[in-house]
Amino acid sequence: MRGPGKLEVWKMGFVNYLDALKLQEKLVSDRKLCRIPDTLLSLQHPPIYTLGKRRTDHNLLLPVSELKNIGAELHYTQRGGDITFHGPHQAILYPIISLREIGIGARNYVEKLESTMIELSSLYGVKACAGQKGETGVWVGERKIGAIGVRISYGITSHGLAYNIDPDLKYFKHIVPCGITDKEVTSLRRETATMLPAEEVIQEQLISCFARLFGYSTVTRKENPSIFSDHESID
């Protein structure tokens, strides 16, 4: 166990969900073999619903055949958690990091992801907190502002967190978000009285919160890295 050292951040813009999934699989394999340092993917997705490995299809409230009519897709994943939505104006972080080298367990890892979103919210005067027992993610009162769904394989993480900056909240009305009934979904735009800067600024602040809370001493960035030229197996 060495503790956190270098974190390489890939700022990727909009990425198709399946491309991001395949990239994570390749990076997890590389991280297990110590070919790459801890890596953080920062991106957004086109509209998509994803289900975790529990396959709780009943929490999708409209027929799959109708998803195309609202411009969305559905994909199944091997992460933990229930159904969630990803889309434009939502900041997503996918950490591909070694928990063994950092020296933390799964519970502490999730708590740090929660703290990352809580700290970002506080920058805009929004008091967020971790959910109560059985309520994953980060909440502002009874309203959910950030979701967490992770996978850990041999101590290497993938998937991660999704923070609502200003997504179209109508998409959440077609699901039971994270399997929790009678709760609303909210966004930073809705909760803050502060004029928000450009989304790129907020995404960078989220990265900074993550790096600080996980204790990385060195952070390097790749702007719009080519995921296809360097990782042929994605094709």
mmCIF file of C-alpha atoms in Angstrom, residues 72-223:
data_model
loop_
_atom_site.group_PDB
_atom_site.id
_atom_site.type_symbol
_atom_site.label_atom_id
_atom_site.label_comp_id
_atom_site.label_asym_id
_atom_site.label_seq_id
_atom_site.Cartn_x
_atom_site.Cartn_y
_atom_site.Cartn_z
ATOM 1 C CA ALA A 72 -33.316 7.644 -24.999
ATOM 2 C CA GLU A 73 -31.784 4.165 -24.879
ATOM 3 C CA LEU A 74 -31.570 1.396 -22.260
ATOM 4 C CA HIS A 75 -28.467 -0.581 -21.335
ATOM 5 C CA TYR A 76 -27.711 -3.248 -18.737
ATOM 6 C CA THR A 77 -24.483 -3.038 -16.739
ATOM 7 C CA GLN A 78 -22.501 -4.947 -14.113
ATOM 8 C CA ARG A 79 -22.384 -2.056 -11.644
ATOM 9 C CA GLY A 80 -24.158 -1.968 -8.310
ATOM 10 C CA GLY A 81 -27.253 0.113 -7.747
ATOM 11 C CA ASP A 82 -30.626 0.313 -9.448
ATOM 12 C CA ILE A 83 -31.910 2.090 -12.546
ATOM 13 C CA THR A 84 -30.665 5.581 -13.254
ATOM 14 C CA PHE A 85 -30.617 8.147 -16.049
ATOM 15 C CA HIS A 86 -27.638 9.764 -17.733
ATOM 16 C CA GLY A 87 -27.911 12.685 -20.097
ATOM 17 C CA PRO A 88 -26.725 16.131 -21.159
ATOM 18 C CA HIS A 89 -25.933 18.670 -18.424
ATOM 19 C CA GLN A 90 -25.027 15.920 -15.968
ATOM 20 C CA ALA A 91 -21.403 15.625 -14.810
ATOM 21 C CA ILE A 92 -20.144 12.040 -14.738
ATOM 22 C CA LEU A 93 -16.959 10.721 -13.169
ATOM 23 C CA TYR A 94 -15.755 7.162 -13.766
ATOM 24 C CA PRO A 95 -12.744 6.448 -11.519
ATOM 25 C CA ILE A 96 -10.480 3.573 -12.585
ATOM 26 C CA ILE A 97 -8.396 3.418 -9.426
ATOM 27 C CA SER A 98 -6.718 0.857 -7.181
ATOM 28 C CA LEU A 99 -8.352 0.795 -3.758
ATOM 29 C CA ARG A 100 -5.586 -1.449 -2.482
ATOM 30 C CA GLU A 101 -2.903 1.118 -3.290
ATOM 31 C CA ILE A 102 -4.957 3.891 -1.740
ATOM 32 C CA GLY A 103 -5.623 1.714 1.275
ATOM 33 C CA ILE A 104 -9.402 2.080 1.571
ATOM 34 C CA GLY A 105 -12.304 -0.354 1.413
ATOM 35 C CA ALA A 106 -15.485 -0.303 -0.610
ATOM 36 C CA ARG A 107 -17.598 1.499 1.993
ATOM 37 C CA ASN A 108 -15.045 4.258 2.478
ATOM 38 C CA TYR A 109 -14.726 4.583 -1.290
ATOM 39 C CA VAL A 110 -18.461 5.184 -1.717
ATOM 40 C CA GLU A 111 -18.433 7.661 1.169
ATOM 41 C CA LYS A 112 -15.673 9.628 -0.553
ATOM 42 C CA LEU A 113 -17.694 9.709 -3.771
ATOM 43 C CA GLU A 114 -20.626 11.069 -1.773
ATOM 44 C CA SER A 115 -18.355 13.663 -0.148
ATOM 45 C CA THR A 116 -17.110 14.727 -3.580
ATOM 46 C CA MET A 117 -20.642 15.718 -4.625
ATOM 47 C CA ILE A 118 -21.482 17.181 -1.214
ATOM 48 C CA GLU A 119 -18.418 19.416 -1.339
ATOM 49 C CA LEU A 120 -19.206 20.591 -4.862
ATOM 50 C CA SER A 121 -22.765 21.438 -3.816
ATOM 51 C CA SER A 122 -21.473 23.496 -0.898
ATOM 52 C CA LEU A 123 -19.504 25.717 -3.304
ATOM 53 C CA TYR A 124 -22.878 26.979 -4.528
ATOM 54 C CA GLY A 125 -24.537 27.286 -1.134
ATOM 55 C CA VAL A 126 -26.424 24.009 -1.428
ATOM 56 C CA LYS A 127 -26.532 21.814 1.675
ATOM 57 C CA ALA A 128 -26.394 18.234 0.431
ATOM 58 C CA CYS A 129 -25.896 15.061 2.419
ATOM 59 C CA ALA A 130 -25.557 11.320 1.989
ATOM 60 C CA GLY A 131 -28.778 9.328 1.865
ATOM 61 C CA GLN A 132 -30.283 7.564 4.823
ATOM 62 C CA LYS A 133 -30.031 3.792 5.139
ATOM 63 C CA GLY A 134 -31.162 2.263 1.856
ATOM 64 C CA GLU A 135 -30.975 5.604 0.045
ATOM 65 C CA THR A 136 -27.884 5.688 -2.118
ATOM 66 C CA GLY A 137 -26.407 8.844 -3.565
ATOM 67 C CA VAL A 138 -26.505 12.457 -2.412
ATOM 68 C CA TRP A 139 -29.599 14.387 -1.429
ATOM 69 C CA VAL A 140 -30.831 17.914 -0.821
ATOM 70 C CA GLY A 141 -33.584 17.339 1.684
ATOM 71 C CA GLU A 142 -35.879 14.751 0.059
ATOM 72 C CA ARG A 143 -34.546 15.498 -3.433
ATOM 73 C CA LYS A 144 -31.755 13.510 -5.062
ATOM 74 C CA ILE A 145 -29.003 15.515 -6.756
ATOM 75 C CA GLY A 146 -26.320 12.867 -7.299
ATOM 76 C CA ALA A 147 -26.270 9.127 -8.018
ATOM 77 C CA ILE A 148 -23.633 6.498 -7.308
ATOM 78 C CA GLY A 149 -23.231 3.068 -8.884
ATOM 79 C CA VAL A 150 -19.875 1.337 -8.715
ATOM 80 C CA ARG A 151 -18.174 -1.893 -9.650
ATOM 81 C CA ILE A 152 -15.033 -3.177 -7.921
ATOM 82 C CA SER A 153 -13.042 -6.024 -9.461
ATOM 83 C CA TYR A 154 -9.922 -7.255 -7.666
ATOM 84 C CA GLY A 155 -9.638 -3.876 -5.956
ATOM 85 C CA ILE A 156 -9.993 -1.826 -9.171
ATOM 86 C CA THR A 157 -13.008 0.459 -9.490
ATOM 87 C CA SER A 158 -15.181 1.357 -12.470
ATOM 88 C CA HIS A 159 -18.470 3.156 -13.096
ATOM 89 C CA GLY A 160 -18.866 5.898 -10.482
ATOM 90 C CA LEU A 161 -20.988 8.997 -9.902
ATOM 91 C CA ALA A 162 -23.407 11.232 -11.794
ATOM 92 C CA TYR A 163 -24.096 14.777 -10.567
ATOM 93 C CA ASN A 164 -27.063 16.762 -11.863
ATOM 94 C CA ILE A 165 -25.958 20.197 -12.979
ATOM 95 C CA ASP A 166 -29.006 21.042 -15.099
ATOM 96 C CA PRO A 167 -30.354 17.935 -16.883
ATOM 97 C CA ASP A 168 -33.866 17.672 -18.280
ATOM 98 C CA LEU A 169 -35.584 16.311 -15.186
ATOM 99 C CA LYS A 170 -38.545 15.022 -17.201
ATOM 100 C CA TYR A 171 -36.470 11.960 -18.066
ATOM 101 C CA PHE A 172 -36.487 10.921 -14.406
ATOM 102 C CA LYS A 173 -40.299 10.740 -14.397
ATOM 103 C CA HIS A 174 -40.095 7.584 -16.506
ATOM 104 C CA ILE A 175 -38.212 5.621 -13.828
ATOM 105 C CA VAL A 176 -38.104 4.961 -10.105
ATOM 106 C CA PRO A 177 -34.667 6.572 -9.660
ATOM 107 C CA CYS A 178 -32.310 4.136 -7.956
ATOM 108 C CA GLY A 179 -35.355 2.099 -6.928
ATOM 109 C CA ILE A 180 -36.463 4.632 -4.298
ATOM 110 C CA THR A 181 -40.152 5.544 -4.485
ATOM 111 C CA ASP A 182 -41.834 8.803 -3.480
ATOM 112 C CA LYS A 183 -38.651 10.851 -3.864
ATOM 113 C CA GLU A 184 -37.872 13.664 -6.266
ATOM 114 C CA VAL A 185 -34.802 14.288 -8.380
ATOM 115 C CA THR A 186 -33.284 17.754 -8.440
ATOM 116 C CA SER A 187 -30.338 19.648 -9.910
ATOM 117 C CA LEU A 188 -27.773 22.225 -8.931
ATOM 118 C CA ARG A 189 -29.545 24.758 -11.157
ATOM 119 C CA ARG A 190 -32.810 24.227 -9.281
ATOM 120 C CA GLU A 191 -31.311 24.282 -5.793
ATOM 121 C CA THR A 192 -28.860 27.182 -5.883
ATOM 122 C CA ALA A 193 -29.515 30.902 -5.815
ATOM 123 C CA THR A 194 -26.077 31.448 -7.342
ATOM 124 C CA MET A 195 -25.581 32.185 -11.029
ATOM 125 C CA LEU A 196 -23.877 29.084 -12.393
ATOM 126 C CA PRO A 197 -20.692 29.334 -14.468
ATOM 127 C CA ALA A 198 -20.115 27.313 -17.624
ATOM 128 C CA GLU A 199 -20.590 23.583 -17.146
ATOM 129 C CA GLU A 200 -16.916 23.003 -17.949
ATOM 130 C CA VAL A 201 -16.053 25.031 -14.851
ATOM 131 C CA ILE A 202 -18.386 22.954 -12.653
ATOM 132 C CA GLN A 203 -17.016 19.706 -14.056
ATOM 133 C CA GLU A 204 -13.490 20.899 -13.291
ATOM 134 C CA GLN A 205 -14.538 21.767 -9.740
ATOM 135 C CA LEU A 206 -15.980 18.253 -9.355
ATOM 136 C CA ILE A 207 -12.658 16.784 -10.496
ATOM 137 C CA SER A 208 -10.789 18.991 -8.011
ATOM 138 C CA CYS A 209 -13.075 17.905 -5.154
ATOM 139 C CA PHE A 210 -12.481 14.264 -6.064
ATOM 140 C CA ALA A 211 -8.693 14.620 -6.277
ATOM 141 C CA ARG A 212 -8.491 16.488 -2.971
ATOM 142 C CA LEU A 213 -10.721 14.105 -1.025
ATOM 143 C CA PHE A 214 -8.823 11.073 -2.324
ATOM 144 C CA GLY A 215 -5.503 12.737 -1.516
ATOM 145 C CA TYR A 216 -3.783 12.691 -4.917
ATOM 146 C CA SER A 217 -0.496 14.584 -4.890
ATOM 147 C CA THR A 218 -0.221 14.911 -8.675
ATOM 148 C CA VAL A 219 -3.050 15.427 -11.164
ATOM 149 C CA THR A 220 -2.466 15.464 -14.921
ATOM 150 C CA ARG A 221 -5.111 16.036 -17.608
ATOM 151 C CA LYS A 222 -5.793 14.816 -21.109
ATOM 152 C CA GLU A 223 -8.184 16.993 -23.114
#
